[in-house]
Every structure is written in structure tokens, then in C-alpha cells.
Coordinates of C-alpha atoms in Angstrom, one line a residue:
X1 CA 104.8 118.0 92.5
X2 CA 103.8 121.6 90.8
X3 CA 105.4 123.0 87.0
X4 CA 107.8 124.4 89.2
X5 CA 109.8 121.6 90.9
X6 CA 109.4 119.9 87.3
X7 CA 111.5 122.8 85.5
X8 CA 114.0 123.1 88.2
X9 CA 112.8 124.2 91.7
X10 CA 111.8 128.2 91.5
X11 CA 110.2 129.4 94.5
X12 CA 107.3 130.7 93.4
X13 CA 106.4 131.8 96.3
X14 CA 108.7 135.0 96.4
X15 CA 107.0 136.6 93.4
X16 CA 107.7 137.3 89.9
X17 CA 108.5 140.8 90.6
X18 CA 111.5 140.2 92.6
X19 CA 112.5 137.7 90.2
X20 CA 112.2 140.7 87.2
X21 CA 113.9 143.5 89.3
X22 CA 117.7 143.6 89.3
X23 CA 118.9 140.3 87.5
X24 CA 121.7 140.3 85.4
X25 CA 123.7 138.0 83.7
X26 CA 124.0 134.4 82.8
X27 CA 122.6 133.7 86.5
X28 CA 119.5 136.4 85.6
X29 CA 119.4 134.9 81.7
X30 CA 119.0 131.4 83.7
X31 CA 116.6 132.4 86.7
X32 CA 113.8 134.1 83.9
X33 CA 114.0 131.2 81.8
X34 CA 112.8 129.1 84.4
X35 CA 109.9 131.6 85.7
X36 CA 109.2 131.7 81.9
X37 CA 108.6 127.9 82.2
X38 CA 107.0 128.1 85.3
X39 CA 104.4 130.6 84.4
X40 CA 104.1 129.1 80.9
X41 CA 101.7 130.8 78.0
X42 CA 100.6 134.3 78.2
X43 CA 101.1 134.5 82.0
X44 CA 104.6 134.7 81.3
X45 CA 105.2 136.8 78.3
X46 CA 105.5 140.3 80.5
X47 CA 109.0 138.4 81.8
X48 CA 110.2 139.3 78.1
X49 CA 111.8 136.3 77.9
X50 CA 111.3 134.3 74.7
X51 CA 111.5 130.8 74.6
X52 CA 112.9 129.2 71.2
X53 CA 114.3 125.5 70.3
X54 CA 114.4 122.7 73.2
X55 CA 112.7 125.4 75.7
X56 CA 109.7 125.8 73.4
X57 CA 109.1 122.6 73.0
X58 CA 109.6 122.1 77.0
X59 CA 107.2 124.8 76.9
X60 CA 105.3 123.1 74.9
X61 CA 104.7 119.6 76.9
X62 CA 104.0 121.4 80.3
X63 CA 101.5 123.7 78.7
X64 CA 99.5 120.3 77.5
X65 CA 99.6 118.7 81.1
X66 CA 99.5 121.6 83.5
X67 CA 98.2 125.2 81.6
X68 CA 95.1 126.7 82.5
X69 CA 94.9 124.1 86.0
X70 CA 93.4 121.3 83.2
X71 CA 90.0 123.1 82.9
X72 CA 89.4 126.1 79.7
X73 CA 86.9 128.7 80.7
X74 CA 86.0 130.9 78.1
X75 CA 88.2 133.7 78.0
X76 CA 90.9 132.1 79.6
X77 CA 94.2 131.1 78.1
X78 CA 95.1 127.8 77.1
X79 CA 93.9 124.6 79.1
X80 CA 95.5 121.3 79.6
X81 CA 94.8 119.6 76.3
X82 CA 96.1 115.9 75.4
X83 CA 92.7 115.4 74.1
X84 CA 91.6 111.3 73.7
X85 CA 93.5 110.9 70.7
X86 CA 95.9 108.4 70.9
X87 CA 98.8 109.7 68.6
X88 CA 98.8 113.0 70.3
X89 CA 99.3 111.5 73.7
X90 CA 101.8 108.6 72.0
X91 CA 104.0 112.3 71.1
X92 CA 103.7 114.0 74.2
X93 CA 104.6 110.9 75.9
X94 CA 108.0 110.9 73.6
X95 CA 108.4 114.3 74.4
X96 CA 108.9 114.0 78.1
X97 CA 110.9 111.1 77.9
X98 CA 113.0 113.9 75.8
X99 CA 113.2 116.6 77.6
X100 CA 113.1 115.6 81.7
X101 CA 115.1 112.7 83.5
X102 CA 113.2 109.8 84.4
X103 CA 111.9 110.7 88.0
X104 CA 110.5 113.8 86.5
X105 CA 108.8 111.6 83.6
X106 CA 106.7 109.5 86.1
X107 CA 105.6 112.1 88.2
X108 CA 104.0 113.7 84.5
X109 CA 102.7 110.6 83.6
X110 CA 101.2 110.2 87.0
X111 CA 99.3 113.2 86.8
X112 CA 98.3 113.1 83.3
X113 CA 96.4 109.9 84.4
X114 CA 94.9 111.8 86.4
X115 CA 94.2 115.3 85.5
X116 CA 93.6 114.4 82.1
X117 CA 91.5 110.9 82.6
X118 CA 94.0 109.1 80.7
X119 CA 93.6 105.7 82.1
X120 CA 91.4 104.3 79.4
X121 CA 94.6 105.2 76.8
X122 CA 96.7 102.4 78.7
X123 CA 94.7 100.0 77.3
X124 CA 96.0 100.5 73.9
X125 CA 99.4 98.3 73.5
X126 CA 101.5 101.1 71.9
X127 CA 100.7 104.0 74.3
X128 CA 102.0 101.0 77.4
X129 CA 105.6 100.8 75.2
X130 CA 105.3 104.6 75.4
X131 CA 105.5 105.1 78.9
X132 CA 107.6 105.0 81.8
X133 CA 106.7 102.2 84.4
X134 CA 107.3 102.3 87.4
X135 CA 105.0 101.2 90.9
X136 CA 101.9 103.7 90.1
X137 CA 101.4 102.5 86.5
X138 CA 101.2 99.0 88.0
X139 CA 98.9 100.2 90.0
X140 CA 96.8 101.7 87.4
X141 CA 96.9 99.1 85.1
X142 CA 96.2 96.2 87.8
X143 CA 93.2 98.5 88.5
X144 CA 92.3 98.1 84.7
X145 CA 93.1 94.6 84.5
X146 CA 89.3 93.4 83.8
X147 CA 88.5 95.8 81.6
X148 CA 91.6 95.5 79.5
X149 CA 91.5 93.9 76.3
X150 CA 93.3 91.0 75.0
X151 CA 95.2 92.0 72.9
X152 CA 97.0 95.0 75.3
X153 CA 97.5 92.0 78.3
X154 CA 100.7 90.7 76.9
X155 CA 102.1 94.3 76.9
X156 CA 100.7 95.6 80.5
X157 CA 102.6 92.0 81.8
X158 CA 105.6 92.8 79.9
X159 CA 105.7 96.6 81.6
X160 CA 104.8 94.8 85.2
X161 CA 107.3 92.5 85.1
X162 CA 109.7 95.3 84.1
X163 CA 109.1 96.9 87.5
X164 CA 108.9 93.7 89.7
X165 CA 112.1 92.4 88.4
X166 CA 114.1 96.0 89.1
X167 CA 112.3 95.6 92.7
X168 CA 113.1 92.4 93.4
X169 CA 116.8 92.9 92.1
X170 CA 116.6 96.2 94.9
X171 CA 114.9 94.3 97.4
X172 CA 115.6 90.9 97.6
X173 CA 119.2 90.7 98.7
X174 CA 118.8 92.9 101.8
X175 CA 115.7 90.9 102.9
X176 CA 117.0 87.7 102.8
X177 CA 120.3 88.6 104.8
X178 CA 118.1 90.5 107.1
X179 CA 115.7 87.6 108.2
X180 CA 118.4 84.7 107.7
X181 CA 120.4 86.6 110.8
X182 CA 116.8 86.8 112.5
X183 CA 115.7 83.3 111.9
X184 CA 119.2 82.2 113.1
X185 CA 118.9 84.6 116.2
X186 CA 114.8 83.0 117.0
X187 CA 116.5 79.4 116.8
X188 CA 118.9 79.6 119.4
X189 CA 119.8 76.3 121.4
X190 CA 121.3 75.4 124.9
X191 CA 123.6 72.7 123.6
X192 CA 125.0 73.8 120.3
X193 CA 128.3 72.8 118.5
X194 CA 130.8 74.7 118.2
X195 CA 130.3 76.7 115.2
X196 CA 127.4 77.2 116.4
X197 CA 128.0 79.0 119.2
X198 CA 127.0 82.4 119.5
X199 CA 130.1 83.9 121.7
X200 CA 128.8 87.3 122.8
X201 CA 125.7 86.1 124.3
X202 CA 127.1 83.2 125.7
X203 CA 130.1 85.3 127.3
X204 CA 127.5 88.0 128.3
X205 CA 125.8 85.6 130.0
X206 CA 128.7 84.0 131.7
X207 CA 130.0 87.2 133.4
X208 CA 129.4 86.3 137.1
X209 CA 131.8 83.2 136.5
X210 CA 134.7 85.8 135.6
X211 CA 138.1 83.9 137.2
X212 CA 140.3 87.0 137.2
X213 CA 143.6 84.7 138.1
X214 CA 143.1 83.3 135.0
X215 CA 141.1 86.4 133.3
X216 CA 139.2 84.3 131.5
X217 CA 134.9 83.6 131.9
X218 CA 134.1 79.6 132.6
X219 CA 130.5 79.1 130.4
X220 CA 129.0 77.1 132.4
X221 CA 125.6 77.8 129.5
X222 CA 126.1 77.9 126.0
X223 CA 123.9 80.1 123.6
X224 CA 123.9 78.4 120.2
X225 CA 122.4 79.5 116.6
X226 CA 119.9 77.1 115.8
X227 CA 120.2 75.8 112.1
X228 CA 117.4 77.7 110.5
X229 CA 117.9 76.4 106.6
X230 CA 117.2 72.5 107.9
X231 CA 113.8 73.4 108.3
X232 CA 110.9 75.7 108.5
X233 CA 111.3 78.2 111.6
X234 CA 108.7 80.1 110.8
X235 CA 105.1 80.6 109.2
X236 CA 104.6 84.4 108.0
X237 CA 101.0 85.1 106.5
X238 CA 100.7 88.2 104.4
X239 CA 97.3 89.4 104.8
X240 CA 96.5 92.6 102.3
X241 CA 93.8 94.3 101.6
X242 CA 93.4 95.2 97.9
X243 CA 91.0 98.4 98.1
X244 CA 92.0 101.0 95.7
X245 CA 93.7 103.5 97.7
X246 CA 96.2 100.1 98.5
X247 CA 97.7 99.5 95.2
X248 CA 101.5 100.5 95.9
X249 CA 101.1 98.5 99.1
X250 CA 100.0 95.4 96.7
X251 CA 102.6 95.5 94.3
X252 CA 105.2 96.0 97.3
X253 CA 103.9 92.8 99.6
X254 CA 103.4 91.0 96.2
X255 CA 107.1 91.3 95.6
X256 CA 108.5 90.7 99.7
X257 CA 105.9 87.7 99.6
X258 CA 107.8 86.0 96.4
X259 CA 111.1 86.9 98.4
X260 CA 110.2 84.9 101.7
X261 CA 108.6 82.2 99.4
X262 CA 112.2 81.8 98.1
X263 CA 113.3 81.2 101.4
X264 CA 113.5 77.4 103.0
X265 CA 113.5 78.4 106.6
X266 CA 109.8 80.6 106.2
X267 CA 106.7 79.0 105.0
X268 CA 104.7 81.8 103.6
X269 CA 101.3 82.7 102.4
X270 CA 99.8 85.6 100.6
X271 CA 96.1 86.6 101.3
X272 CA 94.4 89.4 99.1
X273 CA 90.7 90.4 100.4
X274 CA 88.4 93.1 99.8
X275 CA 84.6 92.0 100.6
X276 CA 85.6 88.7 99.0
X277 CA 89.3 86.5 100.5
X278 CA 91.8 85.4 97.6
X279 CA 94.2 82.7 98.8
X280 CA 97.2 83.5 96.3
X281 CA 99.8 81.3 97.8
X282 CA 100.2 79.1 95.0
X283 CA 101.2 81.7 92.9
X284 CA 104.1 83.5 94.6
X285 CA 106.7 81.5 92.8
X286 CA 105.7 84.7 90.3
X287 CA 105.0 87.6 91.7
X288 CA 103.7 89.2 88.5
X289 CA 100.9 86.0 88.9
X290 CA 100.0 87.1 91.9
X291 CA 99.6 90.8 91.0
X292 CA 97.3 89.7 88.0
X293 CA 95.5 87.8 90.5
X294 CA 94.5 91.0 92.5
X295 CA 91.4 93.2 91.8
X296 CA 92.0 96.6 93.0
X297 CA 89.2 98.5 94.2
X298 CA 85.8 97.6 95.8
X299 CA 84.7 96.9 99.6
X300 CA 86.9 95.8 102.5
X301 CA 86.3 93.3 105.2
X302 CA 89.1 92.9 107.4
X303 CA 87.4 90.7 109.8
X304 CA 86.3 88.3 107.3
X305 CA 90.0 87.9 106.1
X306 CA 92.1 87.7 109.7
X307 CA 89.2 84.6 110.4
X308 CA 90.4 83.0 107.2
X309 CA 93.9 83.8 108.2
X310 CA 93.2 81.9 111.5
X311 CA 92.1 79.5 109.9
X312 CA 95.7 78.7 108.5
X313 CA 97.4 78.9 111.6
X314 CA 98.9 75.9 112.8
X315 CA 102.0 76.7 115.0
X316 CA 100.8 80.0 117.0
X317 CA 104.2 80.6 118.9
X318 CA 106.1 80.4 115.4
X319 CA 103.7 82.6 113.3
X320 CA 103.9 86.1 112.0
X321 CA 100.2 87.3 111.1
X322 CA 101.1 90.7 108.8
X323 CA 97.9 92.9 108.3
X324 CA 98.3 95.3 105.5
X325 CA 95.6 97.6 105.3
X326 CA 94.6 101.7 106.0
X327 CA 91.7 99.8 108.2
X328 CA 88.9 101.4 107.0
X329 CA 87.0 98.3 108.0
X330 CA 83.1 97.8 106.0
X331 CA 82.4 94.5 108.2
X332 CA 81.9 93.4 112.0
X333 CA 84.9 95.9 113.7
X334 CA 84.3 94.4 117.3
X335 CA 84.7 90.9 115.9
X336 CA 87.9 92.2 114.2
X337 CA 89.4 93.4 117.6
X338 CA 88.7 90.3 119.3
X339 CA 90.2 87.8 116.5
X340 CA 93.4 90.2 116.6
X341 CA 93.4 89.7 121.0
X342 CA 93.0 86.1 120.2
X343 CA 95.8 85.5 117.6
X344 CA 98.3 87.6 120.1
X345 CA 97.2 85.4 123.1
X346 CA 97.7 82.7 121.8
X347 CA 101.5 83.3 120.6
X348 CA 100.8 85.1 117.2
X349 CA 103.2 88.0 116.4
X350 CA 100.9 90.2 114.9
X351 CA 101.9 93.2 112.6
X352 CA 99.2 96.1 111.2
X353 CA 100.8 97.9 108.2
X354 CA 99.2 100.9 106.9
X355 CA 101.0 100.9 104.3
X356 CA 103.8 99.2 102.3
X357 CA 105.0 102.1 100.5
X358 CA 107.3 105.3 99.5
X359 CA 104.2 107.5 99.2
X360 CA 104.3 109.3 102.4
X361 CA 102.1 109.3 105.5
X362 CA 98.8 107.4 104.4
X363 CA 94.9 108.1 105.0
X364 CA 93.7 105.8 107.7
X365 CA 91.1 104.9 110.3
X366 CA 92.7 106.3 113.4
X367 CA 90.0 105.3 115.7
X368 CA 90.6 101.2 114.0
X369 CA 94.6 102.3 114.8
X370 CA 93.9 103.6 118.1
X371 CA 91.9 100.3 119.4
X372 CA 94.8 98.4 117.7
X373 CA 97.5 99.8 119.9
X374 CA 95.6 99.2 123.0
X375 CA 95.8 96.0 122.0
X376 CA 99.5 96.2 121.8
X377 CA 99.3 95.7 118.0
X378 CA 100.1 99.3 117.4
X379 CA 99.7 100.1 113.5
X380 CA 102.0 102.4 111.6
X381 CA 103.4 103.1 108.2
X382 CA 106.3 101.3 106.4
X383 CA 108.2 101.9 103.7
X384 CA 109.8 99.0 100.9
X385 CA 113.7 99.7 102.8
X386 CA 111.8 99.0 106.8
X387 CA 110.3 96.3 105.7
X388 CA 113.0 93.8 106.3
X389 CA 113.6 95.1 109.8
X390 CA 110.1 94.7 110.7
X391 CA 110.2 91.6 109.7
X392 CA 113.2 90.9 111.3
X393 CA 112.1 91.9 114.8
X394 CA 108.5 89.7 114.3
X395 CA 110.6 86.9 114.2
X396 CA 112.4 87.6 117.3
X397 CA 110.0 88.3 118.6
X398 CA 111.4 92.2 120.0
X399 CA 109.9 95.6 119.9
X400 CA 109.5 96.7 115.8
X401 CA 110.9 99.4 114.9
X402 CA 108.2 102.0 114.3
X403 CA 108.9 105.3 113.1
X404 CA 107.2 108.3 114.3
X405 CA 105.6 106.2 116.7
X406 CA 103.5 109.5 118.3
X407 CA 101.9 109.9 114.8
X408 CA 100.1 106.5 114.9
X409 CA 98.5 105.9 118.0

């Protein structure tokens, strides 16, 4: 997101000149304040617009993160300058809080990080009260977690548990009515009681015994709900890879994995890998455990994880394997393939995620993807509000639901 979306959407694009030429009014008054904003410094003094009071200092906090691109040639005008010092940053982090509305305030924070090199700050308690959390400053400071001091580790859990409550609160309830109707759906019996039954598939499948006379259907087979919560339906193994570039997918799965935990009817286990296989299950009574139990960053070996997770695989026909990962694979890719085909032969329902995320279309190994979808495993990208639908259909064992399906293969 550019200084212009942040100070209220001008199109930049059309030129400042035809922004000058022929404005008048409140509407003009308006439209040059926010090219003055846009511009920022001495680029946008010939707009003859002065800034003064709240606008200066709006001014004022842009100019730190975003003027001069964040690198000063000499010559130039100003240059993006938070500097290392902590009080400065502790102020400008205030400031925005100030002056823009939340949404605005994490995309600034985000690339402060990371025009500026700010990541090392985080690591002082008072500048994680300071900021905004929300799923990229998890990610950030789960990448920092080894290198953070003791005394800051008490905060950072504080601010992560911030965000994986507010998640869980958003996700939760939709994901557990979602796959209790599946599990229901995957448990279906020939003789149930009758409360059980399920009417429109037993009536659908009833039609040819229509008795018009009577206008009524004779069911001679019944198609019953299975009760799901009496025991466990269904085993679901989240597999994820923990590379850097998979940070909002591990905070994400972290959370859904706590979710199906919760649930009776679903034994679930949470796998984190990168060159080395983490076994986290035991911890997903907490998700914030299980985040502090990831190491972001390092190799990946995909292969070397699905073999664990078959390892764990004890009811084929009733598992749900779910591979997150952009499959940029560093171990034996043929051996990969071939443990994939075997888990889907023998009953698995196997998903490949991409990613578990609201970021957008991800980077990925296409040709991985491609050999994938042959194997009718076809990978794709998901986002946090799918996720229960994808899960859903696993169960039942149906087609998933994958979006842009063209995009993937």
C-alpha cells in the first residue's frame, strides 16, 4: 500500500497538474490537501498548500516512514528516518496510532519493519506495548523468537495471544458448525432412528416408489445421520511447513488446529517441519504454545515430513492428510510424489494448501503444483473464511472447493 492509499486514495496517476488546474472550493481545498500529503516535503510545496496543526504532524509521520523512498542521496530531500533509537520510534509509533484508523496503522508498521530494519526494536518490551498487533507482527516476532531476550518474552506472548484470541473468537464458531454438519453428513447409516433420519436423501432416494393414489413415497431405505459426538469420526493431520515466507499460514493452522482439537468427533495432530519434523500435538490445547513452539525460517523438506505423517496414520479411509506449504521442496521430490499417490490409494483424503492466508495469491513451485494435480491432489490457495469449507468437503469426502482453479494447475 503506497502514501497515497494511506492519506485517502488520490490517484496519482493522473498528475499533479490536473489536480492544480481549475479546483475550487471546499472540494479543491480537500483534493490539494491530500496531494500535499501525498507528495510530502519539498515535492509538494509548488501545490501552495500549507500544511499546519494535525496535517503537519500527519505530514510529519509519513515523511519518517516513506520520504525520499527510505534511502538519502546527497542532494536529495529528506529520507525515511526513524533512526535505531528507541524513543523516537516509541513517538512515531503513538503518532500513527493518532492520526490513521487501525487498518492503516498495521500496514505502517508493516513496512516500517521493513523499509526501515526495525525488527531488532521489537525486542524491546515497551516498543511491543507500542504497536498494533495483528497476524504479521506474530509473524515477525515468532521469527525473532530465539533471539529475543527474556525479559521482552512475557510481552511478545501477551501481544500473540492478543491476536489468537480475537482469531479464534472470528473463527472458531463457523468452523465448528461447518464440520459438525460434515462429520454428521460422513456418518450416515442404513438403519437409523428416527431423529436421525435424514428426510431429503432418504425421500430423494425413494422416488421410484412414489404411490400417486396415496401421493405419498414408501422408503423402502432409510438414510440416517450417524452420531458423530459419540466418537471420533475422523483423524485430520495438519502438516505445515514453517519456512519464512509461511508465517501467516502458521499462525492461521496454529489457530484451526486448537479449534478441531476442541472438537470430540476429530482427532487431530499438528506437524511443523522445515529440514527438521516438530510433532506439536500435545500443545494445541494452546495455540499460542504451539506458535512458540515454531521456528520460522530455514530449509524445507516436505518428503521427510509426509513420511512422518504416514507414520501416524492409522485409519486411511477416515483420514484427512492437510499439506500446507508453497512446495518449494529442498529434499527427495520423486519420493514426495510417490508417498502422496500412496496415502490417496490407500483412502487418505489428501489436501495441499499453499497457503493459509488473507495475503493474496502466494509464490509457489508450480512445476511441485502441477505434478500434484496430476495426481489428483491439485494444490491451491486458501484463505482463513474457506478454510472450513475445505475442510468440510475432505470429510465428505466431495470435490473442495477451489477457487480460481485455472490459476493453480
Amino acid at each position: 500500500m503506497g502514501v497515497d492509499s494511506v492519506v485517502g486514495g488520490v490517484d496519482v496517476d493522473r498528475g499533479v497538474d490536473s489536480v492544480v488546474g481549475g479546483v475550487e472550493g471546499a472540494a479543491g481545498d480537500e483534493r490539494l490537501r491530500r496531494w500535499r500529503l501525498v507528495l510530502g516535503g519539498d515535492a509538494g510545496e509548488g501545490l501552495g498548500c500549507e500544511l499546519a496543526g494535525r496535517d503537519a504532524a500527519m505530514d510529519g509521520a509519513l515523511t519518517a516512514l516513506y520520504g525520499g523512498g527510505g534511502k538519502k542521496q546527497r542532494g536529495e530531500g529528506r529520507s525515511a528516518g526513524l533512526g535505531a533509537s528507541a524513543p523516537s520510534v516509541a513517538r512515531w509509533l503513538g503518532d500513527i496510532r493518532t492520526y490513521f484508523p487501525s487498518s492503516v496503522v498495521q500496514v505502517m508498521q508493516r513496512d516500517a519493519i521493513d523499509r526501515l530494519g526495525l525488527s531488532a526494536l521489537l525486542l524491546e518490551p515497551e516498543m511491543l506495548a507500542a504497536v498494533e498487533a495483528d497476524v504479521h507482527l506474530v509473524g515477525t516476532l515468532l521469527s525473532l523468537n530465539k533471539a529475543m531476550p527474556e525479559t521482552t518474552k512475557e510481552t511478545a506472548r501477551t501481544v500473540v495471544r492478543k491476536v489468537v484470541d480475537d482469531l479464534e473468537k472470528k473463527l472458531a464458531t463457523r468452523t465448528r458448525a461447518t464440520l459438525t454438519g460434515a462429520l454428521d453428513r460422513s456418518a450416515r447409516v442404513s438403519r437409523p432412528r428416527h431423529h436421525d433420519i435424514d428426510w431429503n436423501r432418504t425421500i430423494a432416494a425413494n422416488l421410484k416408489n412414489y404411490l400417486p393414489e396415496y401421493r405419498t413415497v414408501v422408503p423402502e431405505r432409510l438414510i440416517g445421520y450417524g452420531r458423530a459426538a459419540q466418537s471420533v469420526k475422523k483423524d485430520v493431520i495438519l502438516c505445515i511447513d514453517q519456512s519464512g515466507s509461511m508465517a501467516a499460514s502458521v499462525v492461521y493452522a496454529s489457530v484451526f488446529g486448537a479449534v478441531l482439537a476442541s472438537m470430540r468427533s476429530i482427532s487431530t495432530r499438528l506437524v511443523v517441519f522445515d529440514t527438521n519434523i516438530v510433532d506439536l500435538t500435545d500443545q494445541l490445547d494452546d495455540p499460542v504454545d504451539v506458535l512458540f513452539g515454531t521456528q520460522l525460517g530455514g530449509g524445507t523438506d516436505i518428503n521427510r515430513a509426509l513420511a512422518y505423517c504416514q507414520s501416524q496414520i492409522t485409519r486411511p479411509a477416515e483420514t484427512v492428510v492437510v499439506l500446507i506449504s508453497d512446495l518449494y521442496e529442498g529434499g527427495i521430490r520423486n519420493e514426495m510424489l510417490k508417498r502422496v499417490a500412496a496415502m490417496k490409494a490407500s483412502g487418505v483424503q489428501f489436501v495441499t494448501l499453499l497457503a493459509l492466508s488473507d495475503e493474496g495469491a502466494p509464490a509457489y513451485d508450480r512445476e511441485h503444483a502441477a505434478a500434484l494435480a496430476a495426481l489428483d491432489a491439485p494444490a491451491f490457495a486458501c484463505t482463513p473464511d474457506l478454510f472450513p469449507d475445505v475442510m468440510a468437503a475432505a470429510i465428505e469426502k466431495r470435490p473442495l472447493p477451489i477457487p480460481d482453479m485455472h490459476t493453480h494447475r
